[in-house]
N, CA, C and O atoms as a MOPAC input file, in Angstrom:
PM7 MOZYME 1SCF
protein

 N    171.79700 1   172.86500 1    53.63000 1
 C    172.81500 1   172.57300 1    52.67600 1
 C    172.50000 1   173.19800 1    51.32300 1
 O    173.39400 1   173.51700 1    50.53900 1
 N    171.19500 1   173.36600 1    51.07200 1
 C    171.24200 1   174.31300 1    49.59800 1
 C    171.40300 1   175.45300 1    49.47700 1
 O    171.39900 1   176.11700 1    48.44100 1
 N    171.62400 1   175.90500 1    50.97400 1
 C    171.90800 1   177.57500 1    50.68400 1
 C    173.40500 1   177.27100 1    50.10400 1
 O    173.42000 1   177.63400 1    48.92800 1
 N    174.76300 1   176.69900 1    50.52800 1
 C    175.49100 1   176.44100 1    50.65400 1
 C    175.95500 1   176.07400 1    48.90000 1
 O    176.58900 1   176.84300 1    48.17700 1
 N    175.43500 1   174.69500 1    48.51100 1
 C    175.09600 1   174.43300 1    47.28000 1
 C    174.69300 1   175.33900 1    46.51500 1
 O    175.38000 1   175.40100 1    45.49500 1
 N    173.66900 1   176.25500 1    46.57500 1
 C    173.15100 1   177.28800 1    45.92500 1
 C    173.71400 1   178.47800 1    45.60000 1
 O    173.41500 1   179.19200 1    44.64300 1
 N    174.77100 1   178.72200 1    46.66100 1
 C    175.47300 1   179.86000 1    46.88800 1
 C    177.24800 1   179.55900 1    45.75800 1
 O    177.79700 1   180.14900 1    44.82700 1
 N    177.46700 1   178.59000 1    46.41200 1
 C    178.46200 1   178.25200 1    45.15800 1
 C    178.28500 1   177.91500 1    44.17500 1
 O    179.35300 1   178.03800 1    43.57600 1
 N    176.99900 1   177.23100 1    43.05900 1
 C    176.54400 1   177.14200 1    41.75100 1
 C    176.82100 1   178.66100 1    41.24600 1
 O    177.63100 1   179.04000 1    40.40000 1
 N    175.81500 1   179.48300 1    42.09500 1
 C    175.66400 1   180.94300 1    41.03100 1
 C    176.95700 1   181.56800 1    41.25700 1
 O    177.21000 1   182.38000 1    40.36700 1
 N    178.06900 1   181.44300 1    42.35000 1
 C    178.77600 1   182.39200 1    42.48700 1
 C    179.79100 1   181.38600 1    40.80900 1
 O    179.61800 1   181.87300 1    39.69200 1
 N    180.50000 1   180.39400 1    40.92600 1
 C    181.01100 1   180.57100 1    40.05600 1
 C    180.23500 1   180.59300 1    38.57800 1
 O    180.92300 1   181.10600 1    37.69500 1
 N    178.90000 1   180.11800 1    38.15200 1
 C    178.50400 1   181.07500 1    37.06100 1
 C    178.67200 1   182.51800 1    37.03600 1
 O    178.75600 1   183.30300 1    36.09200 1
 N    178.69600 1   182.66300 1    38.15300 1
 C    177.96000 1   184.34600 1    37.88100 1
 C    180.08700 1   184.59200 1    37.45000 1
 O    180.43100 1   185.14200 1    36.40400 1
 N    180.64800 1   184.30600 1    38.00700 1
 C    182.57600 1   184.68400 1    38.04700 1
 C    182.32500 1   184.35500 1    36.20000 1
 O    182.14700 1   185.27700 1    35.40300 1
 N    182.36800 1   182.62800 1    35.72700 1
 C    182.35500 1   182.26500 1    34.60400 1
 C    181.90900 1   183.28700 1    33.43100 1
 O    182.50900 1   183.75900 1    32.46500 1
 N    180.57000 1   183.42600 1    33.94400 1
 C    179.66900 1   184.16600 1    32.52100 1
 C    179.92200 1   186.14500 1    32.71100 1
 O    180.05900 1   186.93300 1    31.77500 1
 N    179.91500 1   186.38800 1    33.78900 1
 C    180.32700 1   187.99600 1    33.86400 1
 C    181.41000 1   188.06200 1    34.16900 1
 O    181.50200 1   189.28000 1    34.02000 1
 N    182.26200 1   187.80500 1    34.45400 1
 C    183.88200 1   188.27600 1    34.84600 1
 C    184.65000 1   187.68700 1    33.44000 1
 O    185.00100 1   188.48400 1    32.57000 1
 N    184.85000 1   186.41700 1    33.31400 1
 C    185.83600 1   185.60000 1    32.61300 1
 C    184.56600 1   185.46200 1    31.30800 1
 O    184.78500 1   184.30900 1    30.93800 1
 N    183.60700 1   185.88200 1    30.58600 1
 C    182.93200 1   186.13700 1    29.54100 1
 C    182.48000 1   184.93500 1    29.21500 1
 O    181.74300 1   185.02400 1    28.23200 1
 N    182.58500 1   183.92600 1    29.57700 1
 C    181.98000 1   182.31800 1    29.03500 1
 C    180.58000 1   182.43100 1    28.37000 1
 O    179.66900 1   183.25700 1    28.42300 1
 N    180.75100 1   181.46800 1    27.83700 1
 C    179.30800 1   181.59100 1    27.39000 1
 C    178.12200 1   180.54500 1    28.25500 1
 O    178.58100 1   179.54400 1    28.80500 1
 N    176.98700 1   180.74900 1    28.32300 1
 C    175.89400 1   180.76800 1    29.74000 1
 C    175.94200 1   178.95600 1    29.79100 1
 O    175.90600 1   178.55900 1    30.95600 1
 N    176.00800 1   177.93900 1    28.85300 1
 C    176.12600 1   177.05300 1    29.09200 1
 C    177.60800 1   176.16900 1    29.73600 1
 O    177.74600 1   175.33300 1    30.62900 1
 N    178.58400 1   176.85300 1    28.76400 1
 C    179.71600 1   176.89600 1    29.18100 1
 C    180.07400 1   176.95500 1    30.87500 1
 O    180.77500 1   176.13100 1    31.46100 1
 N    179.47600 1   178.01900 1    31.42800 1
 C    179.87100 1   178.59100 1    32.82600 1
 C    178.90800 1   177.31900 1    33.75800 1
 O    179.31400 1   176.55400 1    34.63300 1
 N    177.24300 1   177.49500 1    33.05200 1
 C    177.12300 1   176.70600 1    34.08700 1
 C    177.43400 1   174.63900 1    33.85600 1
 O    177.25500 1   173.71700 1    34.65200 1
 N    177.71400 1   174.64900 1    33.05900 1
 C    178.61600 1   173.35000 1    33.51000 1
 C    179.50800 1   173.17100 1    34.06600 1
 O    179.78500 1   172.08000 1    34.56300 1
 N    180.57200 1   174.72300 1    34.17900 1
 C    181.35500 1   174.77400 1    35.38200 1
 C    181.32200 1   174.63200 1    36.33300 1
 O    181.95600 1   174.01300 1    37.18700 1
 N    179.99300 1   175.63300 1    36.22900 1
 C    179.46500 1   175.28000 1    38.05800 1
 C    178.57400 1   174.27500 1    38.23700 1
 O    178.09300 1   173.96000 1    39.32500 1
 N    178.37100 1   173.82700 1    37.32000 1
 C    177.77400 1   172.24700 1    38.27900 1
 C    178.70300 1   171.19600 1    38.30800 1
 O    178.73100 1   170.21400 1    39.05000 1
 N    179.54500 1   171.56700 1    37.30100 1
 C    181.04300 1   170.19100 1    37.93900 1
 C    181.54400 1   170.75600 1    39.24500 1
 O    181.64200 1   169.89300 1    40.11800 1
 N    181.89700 1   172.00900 1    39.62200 1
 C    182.60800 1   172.22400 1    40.76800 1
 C    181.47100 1   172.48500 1    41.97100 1
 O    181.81100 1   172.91300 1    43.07400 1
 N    180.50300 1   172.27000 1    41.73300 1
 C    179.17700 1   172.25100 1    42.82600 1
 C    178.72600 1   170.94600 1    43.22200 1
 O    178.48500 1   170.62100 1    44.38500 1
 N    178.60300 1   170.07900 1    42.02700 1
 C    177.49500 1   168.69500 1    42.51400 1
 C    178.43600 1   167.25100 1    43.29200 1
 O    178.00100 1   166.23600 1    43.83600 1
 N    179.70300 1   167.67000 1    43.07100 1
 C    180.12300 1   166.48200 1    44.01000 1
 C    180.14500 1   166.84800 1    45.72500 1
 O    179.68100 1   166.11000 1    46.59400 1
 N    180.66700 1   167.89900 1    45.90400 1
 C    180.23800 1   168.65400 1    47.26800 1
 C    178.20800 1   168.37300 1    47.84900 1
 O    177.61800 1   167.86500 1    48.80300 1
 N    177.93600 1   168.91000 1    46.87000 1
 C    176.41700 1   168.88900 1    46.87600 1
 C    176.43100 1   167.57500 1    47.56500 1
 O    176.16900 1   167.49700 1    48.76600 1
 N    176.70800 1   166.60800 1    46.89000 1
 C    176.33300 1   165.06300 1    47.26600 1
 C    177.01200 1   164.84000 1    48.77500 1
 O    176.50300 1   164.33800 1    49.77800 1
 N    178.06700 1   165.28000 1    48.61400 1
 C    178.28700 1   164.80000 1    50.20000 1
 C    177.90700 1   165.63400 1    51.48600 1
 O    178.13600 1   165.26100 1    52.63600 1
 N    177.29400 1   166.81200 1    51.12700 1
 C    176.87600 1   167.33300 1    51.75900 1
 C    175.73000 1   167.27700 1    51.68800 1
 O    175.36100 1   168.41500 1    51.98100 1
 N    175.06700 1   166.81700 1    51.53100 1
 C    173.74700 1   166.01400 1    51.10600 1
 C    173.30700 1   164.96300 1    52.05300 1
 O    172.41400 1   164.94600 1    52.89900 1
 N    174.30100 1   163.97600 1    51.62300 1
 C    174.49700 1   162.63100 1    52.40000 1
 C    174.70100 1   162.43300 1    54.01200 1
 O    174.31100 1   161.45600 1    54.65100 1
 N    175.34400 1   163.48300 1    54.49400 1
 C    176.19800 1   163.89000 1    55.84500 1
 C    174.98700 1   164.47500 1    56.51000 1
 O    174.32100 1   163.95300 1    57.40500 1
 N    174.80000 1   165.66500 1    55.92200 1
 C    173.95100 1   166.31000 1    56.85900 1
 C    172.26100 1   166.77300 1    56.65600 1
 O    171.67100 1   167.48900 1    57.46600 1
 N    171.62900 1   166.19200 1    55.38200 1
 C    170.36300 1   165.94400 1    54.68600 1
 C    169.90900 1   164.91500 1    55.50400 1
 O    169.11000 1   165.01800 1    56.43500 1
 N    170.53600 1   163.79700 1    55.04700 1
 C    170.31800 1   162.40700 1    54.83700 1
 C    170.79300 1   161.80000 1    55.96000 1
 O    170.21900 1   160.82800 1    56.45100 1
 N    171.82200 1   162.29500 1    56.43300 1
 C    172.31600 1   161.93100 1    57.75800 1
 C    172.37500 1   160.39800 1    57.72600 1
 O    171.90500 1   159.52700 1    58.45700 1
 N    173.34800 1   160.38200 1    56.28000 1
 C    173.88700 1   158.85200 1    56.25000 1
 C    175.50600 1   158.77600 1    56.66800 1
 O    176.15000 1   159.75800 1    57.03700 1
 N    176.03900 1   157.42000 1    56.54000 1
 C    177.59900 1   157.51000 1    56.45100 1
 C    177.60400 1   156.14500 1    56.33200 1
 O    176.65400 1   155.36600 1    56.41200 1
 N    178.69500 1   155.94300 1    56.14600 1
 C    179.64700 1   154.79900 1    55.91800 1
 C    179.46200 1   154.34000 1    54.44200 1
 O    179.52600 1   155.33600 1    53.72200 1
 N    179.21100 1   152.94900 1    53.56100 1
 C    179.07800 1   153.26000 1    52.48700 1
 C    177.95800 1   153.33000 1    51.51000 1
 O    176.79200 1   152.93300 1    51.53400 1
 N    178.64800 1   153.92600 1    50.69500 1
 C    177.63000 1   154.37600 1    49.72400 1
 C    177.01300 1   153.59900 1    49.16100 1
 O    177.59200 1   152.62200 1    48.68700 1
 N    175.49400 1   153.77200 1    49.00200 1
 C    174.48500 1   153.32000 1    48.49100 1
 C    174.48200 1   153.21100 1    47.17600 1
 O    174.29300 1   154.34600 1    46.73800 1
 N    174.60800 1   152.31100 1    46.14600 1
 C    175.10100 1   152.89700 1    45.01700 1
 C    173.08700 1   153.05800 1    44.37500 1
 O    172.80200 1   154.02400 1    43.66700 1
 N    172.27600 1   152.30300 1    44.65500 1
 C    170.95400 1   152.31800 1    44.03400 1
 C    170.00100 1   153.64200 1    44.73000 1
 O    169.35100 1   154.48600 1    44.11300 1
 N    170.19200 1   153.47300 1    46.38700 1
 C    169.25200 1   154.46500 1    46.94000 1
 C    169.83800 1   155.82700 1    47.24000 1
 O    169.16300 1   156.85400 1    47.32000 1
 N    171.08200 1   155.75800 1    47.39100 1
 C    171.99800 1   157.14000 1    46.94500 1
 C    172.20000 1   157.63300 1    45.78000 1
 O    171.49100 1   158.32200 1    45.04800 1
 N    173.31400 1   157.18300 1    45.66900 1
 C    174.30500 1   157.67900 1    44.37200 1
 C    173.57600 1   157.53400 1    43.05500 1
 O    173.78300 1   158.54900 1    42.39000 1
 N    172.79600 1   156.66000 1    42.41000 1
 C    172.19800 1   156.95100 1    41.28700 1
 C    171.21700 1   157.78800 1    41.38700 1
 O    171.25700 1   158.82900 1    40.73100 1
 N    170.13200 1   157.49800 1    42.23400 1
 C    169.15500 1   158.58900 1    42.46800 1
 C    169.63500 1   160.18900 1    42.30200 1
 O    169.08100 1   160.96100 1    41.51900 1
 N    170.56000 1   160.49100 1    43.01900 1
 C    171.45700 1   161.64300 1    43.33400 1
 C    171.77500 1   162.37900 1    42.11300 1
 O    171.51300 1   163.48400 1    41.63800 1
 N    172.56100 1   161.15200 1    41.73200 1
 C    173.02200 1   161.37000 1    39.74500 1
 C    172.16800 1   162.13400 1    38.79600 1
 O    172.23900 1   163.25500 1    38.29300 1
 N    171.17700 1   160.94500 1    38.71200 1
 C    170.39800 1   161.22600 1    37.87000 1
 C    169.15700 1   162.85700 1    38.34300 1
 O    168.42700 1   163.30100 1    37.45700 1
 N    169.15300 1   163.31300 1    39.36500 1
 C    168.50800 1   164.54500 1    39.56500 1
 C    169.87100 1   165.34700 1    39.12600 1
 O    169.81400 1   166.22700 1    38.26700 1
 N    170.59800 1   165.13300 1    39.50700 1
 C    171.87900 1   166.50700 1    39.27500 1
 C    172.03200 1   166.55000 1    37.93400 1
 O    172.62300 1   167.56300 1    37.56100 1
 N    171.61800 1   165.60200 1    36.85100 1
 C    171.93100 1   165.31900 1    35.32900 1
 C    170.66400 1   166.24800 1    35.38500 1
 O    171.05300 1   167.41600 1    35.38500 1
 N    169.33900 1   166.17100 1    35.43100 1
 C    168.62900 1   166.33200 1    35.36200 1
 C    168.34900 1   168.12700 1    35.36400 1
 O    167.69600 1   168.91800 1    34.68300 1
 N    169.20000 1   168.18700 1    36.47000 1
 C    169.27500 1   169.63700 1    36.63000 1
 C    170.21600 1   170.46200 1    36.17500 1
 O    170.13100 1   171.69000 1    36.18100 1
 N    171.25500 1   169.72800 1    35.71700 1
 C    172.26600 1   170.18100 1    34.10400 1
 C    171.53300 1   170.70800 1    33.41700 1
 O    171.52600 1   171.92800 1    33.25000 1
 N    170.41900 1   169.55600 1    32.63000 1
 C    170.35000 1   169.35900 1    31.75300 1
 C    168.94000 1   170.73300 1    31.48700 1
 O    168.57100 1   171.12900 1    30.38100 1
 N    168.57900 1   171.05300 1    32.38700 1
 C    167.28500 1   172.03800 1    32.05100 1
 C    167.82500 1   173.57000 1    32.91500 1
 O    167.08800 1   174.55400 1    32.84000 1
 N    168.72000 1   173.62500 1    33.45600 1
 C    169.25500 1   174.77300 1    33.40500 1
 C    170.42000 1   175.18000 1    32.66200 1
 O    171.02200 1   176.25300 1    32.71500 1
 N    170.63400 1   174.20800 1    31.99500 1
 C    171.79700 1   174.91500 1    30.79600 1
 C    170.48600 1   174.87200 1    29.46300 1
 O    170.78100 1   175.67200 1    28.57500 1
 N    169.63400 1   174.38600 1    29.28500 1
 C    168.81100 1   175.08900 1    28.31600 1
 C    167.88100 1   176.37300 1    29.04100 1
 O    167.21200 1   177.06700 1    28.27500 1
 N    167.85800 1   176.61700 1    30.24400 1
 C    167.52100 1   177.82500 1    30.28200 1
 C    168.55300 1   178.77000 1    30.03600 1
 O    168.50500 1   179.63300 1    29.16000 1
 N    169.40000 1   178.60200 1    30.75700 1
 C    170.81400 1   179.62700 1    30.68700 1
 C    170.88200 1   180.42800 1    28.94700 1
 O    170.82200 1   181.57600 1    28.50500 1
 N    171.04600 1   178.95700 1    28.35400 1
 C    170.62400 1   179.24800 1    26.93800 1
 C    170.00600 1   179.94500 1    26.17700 1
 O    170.46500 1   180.80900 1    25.42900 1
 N    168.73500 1   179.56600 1    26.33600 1
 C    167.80300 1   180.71100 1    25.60800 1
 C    167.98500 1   182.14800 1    26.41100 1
 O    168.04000 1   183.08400 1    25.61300 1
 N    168.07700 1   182.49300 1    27.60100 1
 C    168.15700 1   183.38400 1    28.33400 1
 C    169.23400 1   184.46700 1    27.45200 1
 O    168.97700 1   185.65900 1    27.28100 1
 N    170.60800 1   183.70500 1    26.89100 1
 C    171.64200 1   184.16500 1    27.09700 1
 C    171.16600 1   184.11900 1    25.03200 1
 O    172.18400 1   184.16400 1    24.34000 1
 N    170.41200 1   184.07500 1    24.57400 1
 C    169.80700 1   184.28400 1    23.47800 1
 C    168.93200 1   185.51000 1    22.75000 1
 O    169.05400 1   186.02700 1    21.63900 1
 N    167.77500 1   185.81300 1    24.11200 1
 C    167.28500 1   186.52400 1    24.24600 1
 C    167.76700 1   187.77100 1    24.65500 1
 O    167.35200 1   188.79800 1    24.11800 1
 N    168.91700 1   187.79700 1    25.89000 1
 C    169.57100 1   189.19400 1    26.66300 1
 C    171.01100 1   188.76500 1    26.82000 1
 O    171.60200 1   187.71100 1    27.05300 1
 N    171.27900 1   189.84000 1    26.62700 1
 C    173.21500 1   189.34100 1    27.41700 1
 C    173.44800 1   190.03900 1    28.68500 1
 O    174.06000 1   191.09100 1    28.86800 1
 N    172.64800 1   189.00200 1    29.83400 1
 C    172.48800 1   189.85600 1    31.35300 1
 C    173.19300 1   188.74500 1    31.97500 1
 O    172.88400 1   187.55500 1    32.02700 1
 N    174.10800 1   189.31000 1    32.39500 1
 C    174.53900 1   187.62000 1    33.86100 1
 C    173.57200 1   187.52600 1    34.37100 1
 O    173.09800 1   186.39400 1    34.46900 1
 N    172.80300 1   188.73300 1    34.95600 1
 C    171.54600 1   188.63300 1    36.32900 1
 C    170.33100 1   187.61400 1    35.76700 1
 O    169.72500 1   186.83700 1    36.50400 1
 N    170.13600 1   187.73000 1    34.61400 1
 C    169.00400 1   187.39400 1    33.72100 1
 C    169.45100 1   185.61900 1    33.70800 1
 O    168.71400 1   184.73500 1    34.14400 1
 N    170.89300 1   185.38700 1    33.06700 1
 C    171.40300 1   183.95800 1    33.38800 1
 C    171.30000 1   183.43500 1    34.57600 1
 O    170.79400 1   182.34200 1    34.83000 1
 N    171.92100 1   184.42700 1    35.57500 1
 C    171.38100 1   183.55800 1    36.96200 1
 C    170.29200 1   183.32800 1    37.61900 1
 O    170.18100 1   182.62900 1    38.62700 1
 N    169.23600 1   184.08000 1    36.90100 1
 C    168.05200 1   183.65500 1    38.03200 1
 C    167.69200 1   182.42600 1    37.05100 1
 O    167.30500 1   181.38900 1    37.58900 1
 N    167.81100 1   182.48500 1    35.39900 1
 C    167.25500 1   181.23000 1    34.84200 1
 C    167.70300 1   179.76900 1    35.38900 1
 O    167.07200 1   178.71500 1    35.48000 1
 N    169.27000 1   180.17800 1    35.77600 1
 C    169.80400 1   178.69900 1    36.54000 1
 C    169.20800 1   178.51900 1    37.63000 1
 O    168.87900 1   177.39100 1    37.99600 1
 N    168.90100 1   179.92100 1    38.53500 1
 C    168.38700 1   179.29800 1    39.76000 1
 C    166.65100 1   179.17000 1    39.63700 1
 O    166.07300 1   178.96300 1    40.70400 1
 N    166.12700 1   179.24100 1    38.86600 1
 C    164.80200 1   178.75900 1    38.69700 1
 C    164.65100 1   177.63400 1    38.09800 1
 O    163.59400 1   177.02800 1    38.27400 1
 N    165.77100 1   177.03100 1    37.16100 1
 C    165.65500 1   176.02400 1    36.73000 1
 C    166.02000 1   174.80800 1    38.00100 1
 O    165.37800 1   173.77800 1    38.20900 1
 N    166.95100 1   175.17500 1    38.56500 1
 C    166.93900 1   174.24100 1    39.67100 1
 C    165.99700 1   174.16000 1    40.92800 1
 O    165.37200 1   173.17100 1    41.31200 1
 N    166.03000 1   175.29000 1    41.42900 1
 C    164.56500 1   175.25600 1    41.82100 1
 C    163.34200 1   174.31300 1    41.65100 1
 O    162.70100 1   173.75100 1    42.53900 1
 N    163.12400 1   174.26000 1    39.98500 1
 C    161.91400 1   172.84600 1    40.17800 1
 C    162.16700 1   171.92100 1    39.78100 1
 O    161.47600 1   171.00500 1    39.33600 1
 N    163.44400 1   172.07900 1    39.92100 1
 C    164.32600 1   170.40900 1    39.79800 1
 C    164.50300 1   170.08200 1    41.21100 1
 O    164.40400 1   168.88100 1    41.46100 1
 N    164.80300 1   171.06400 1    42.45400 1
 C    164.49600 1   170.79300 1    43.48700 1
 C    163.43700 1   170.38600 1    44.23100 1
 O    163.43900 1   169.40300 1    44.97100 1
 N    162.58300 1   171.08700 1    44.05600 1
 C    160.72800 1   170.95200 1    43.83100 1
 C    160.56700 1   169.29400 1    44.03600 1
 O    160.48000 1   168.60200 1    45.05000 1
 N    160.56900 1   169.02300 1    42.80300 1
 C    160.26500 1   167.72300 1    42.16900 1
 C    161.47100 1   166.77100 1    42.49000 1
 O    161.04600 1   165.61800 1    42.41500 1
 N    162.60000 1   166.78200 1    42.76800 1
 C    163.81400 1   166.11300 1    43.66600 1
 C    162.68100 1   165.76300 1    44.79200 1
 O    162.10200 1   164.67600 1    44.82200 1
 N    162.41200 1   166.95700 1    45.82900 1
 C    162.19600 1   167.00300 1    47.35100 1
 C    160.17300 1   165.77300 1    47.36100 1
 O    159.73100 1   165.13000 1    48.31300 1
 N    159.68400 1   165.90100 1    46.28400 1
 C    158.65500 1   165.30300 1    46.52700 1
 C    158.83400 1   163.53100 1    46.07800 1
 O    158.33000 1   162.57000 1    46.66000 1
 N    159.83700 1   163.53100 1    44.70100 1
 C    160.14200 1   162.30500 1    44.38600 1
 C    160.81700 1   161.29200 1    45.80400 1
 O    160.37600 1   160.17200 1    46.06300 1
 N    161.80100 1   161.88700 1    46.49400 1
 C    162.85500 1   161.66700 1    47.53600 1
 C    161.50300 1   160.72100 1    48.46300 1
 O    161.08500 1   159.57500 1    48.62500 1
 N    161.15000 1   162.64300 1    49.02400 1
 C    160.05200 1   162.32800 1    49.67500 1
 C    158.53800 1   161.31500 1    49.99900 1
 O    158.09800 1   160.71400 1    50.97900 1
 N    158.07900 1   161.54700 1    48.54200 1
 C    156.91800 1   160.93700 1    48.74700 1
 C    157.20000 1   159.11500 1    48.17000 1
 O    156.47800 1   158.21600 1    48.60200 1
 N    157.95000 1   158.93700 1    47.51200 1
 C    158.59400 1   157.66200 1    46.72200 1
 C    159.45000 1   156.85600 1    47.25700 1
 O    159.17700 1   155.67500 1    47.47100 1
 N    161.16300 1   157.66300 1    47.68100 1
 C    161.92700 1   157.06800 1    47.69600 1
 C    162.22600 1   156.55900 1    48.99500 1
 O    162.68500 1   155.44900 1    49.26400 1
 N    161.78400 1   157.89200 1    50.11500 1
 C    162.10200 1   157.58300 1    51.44300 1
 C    160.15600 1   158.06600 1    52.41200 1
 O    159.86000 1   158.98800 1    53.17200 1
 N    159.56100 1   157.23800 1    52.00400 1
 C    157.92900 1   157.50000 1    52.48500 1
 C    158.33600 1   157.74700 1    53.86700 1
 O    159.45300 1   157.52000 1    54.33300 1
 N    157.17100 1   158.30800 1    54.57300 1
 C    157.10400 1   158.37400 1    56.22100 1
 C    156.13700 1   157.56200 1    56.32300 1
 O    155.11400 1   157.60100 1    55.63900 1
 N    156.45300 1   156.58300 1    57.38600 1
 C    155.13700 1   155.79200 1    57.48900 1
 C    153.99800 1   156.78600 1    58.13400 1
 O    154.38600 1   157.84000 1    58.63800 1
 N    152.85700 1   156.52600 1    58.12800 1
 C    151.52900 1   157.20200 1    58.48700 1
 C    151.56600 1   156.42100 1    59.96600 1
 O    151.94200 1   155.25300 1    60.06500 1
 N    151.04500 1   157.37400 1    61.30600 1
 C    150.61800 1   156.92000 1    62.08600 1
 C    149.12000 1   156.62000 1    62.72000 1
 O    148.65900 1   156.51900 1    63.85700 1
 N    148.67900 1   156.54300 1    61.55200 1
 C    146.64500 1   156.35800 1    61.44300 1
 C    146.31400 1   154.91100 1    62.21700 1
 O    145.15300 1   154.51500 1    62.31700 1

């Protein structure tokens, strides 16, 4: 699912900030409003391989608060990026590195915290 997710974040930044001229924070709040609700249910469905309803504590806030999270430090990369150079290419890898170790650190929090594997020792 994050190729999927991943693939539609940068495509509409990359449309936003090089085609239609936005500016790098601008675009990618675009694309994380028109990315992270999909994200979540595609997340939920076929990640998580939940259904019926929503969790509002072990889902949906958890969920939230990483996707805020990952707003919030790839639109200050986008930023300085788009400070330093006026490259879409240069904007998009900063978004996708910024999420990246927002993913990172998502996949170990999830992992090692939220949903443990029990040990079979």
């Amino acid at each position: 699912m994050s190729i999927v997710n991943v693939t539609v974040g940068l495509s509409v930044l990359a449309v936003c900030h090089g085609v239609l001229g936005w500016p790098a924070v601008g675009a990618n709040l675009a694309a994380w409003m028109v990315g992270t609700g999909p994200a979540y249910l595609l997340s939920r469905a076929w990640v998580w391989q939940r259904s019926g309803p929503h969790r509002l504590g072990g889902e949906v806030v958890t969920f939230w608060i990483m996707a805020l999270a990952g707003l919030a430090l790839s639109s200050s990369a986008v930023a300085i990026i788009e400070l330093l150079a006026d490259s879409t290419v240069l904007v998009l890898a900063a978004n996708l590195g910024a999420y990246g170790s927002v993913w990172v650190a998502k996949y170990i929090f999830l992992d090692r915290v939220m949903w443990p594997r029990l040990s079979k020792d």
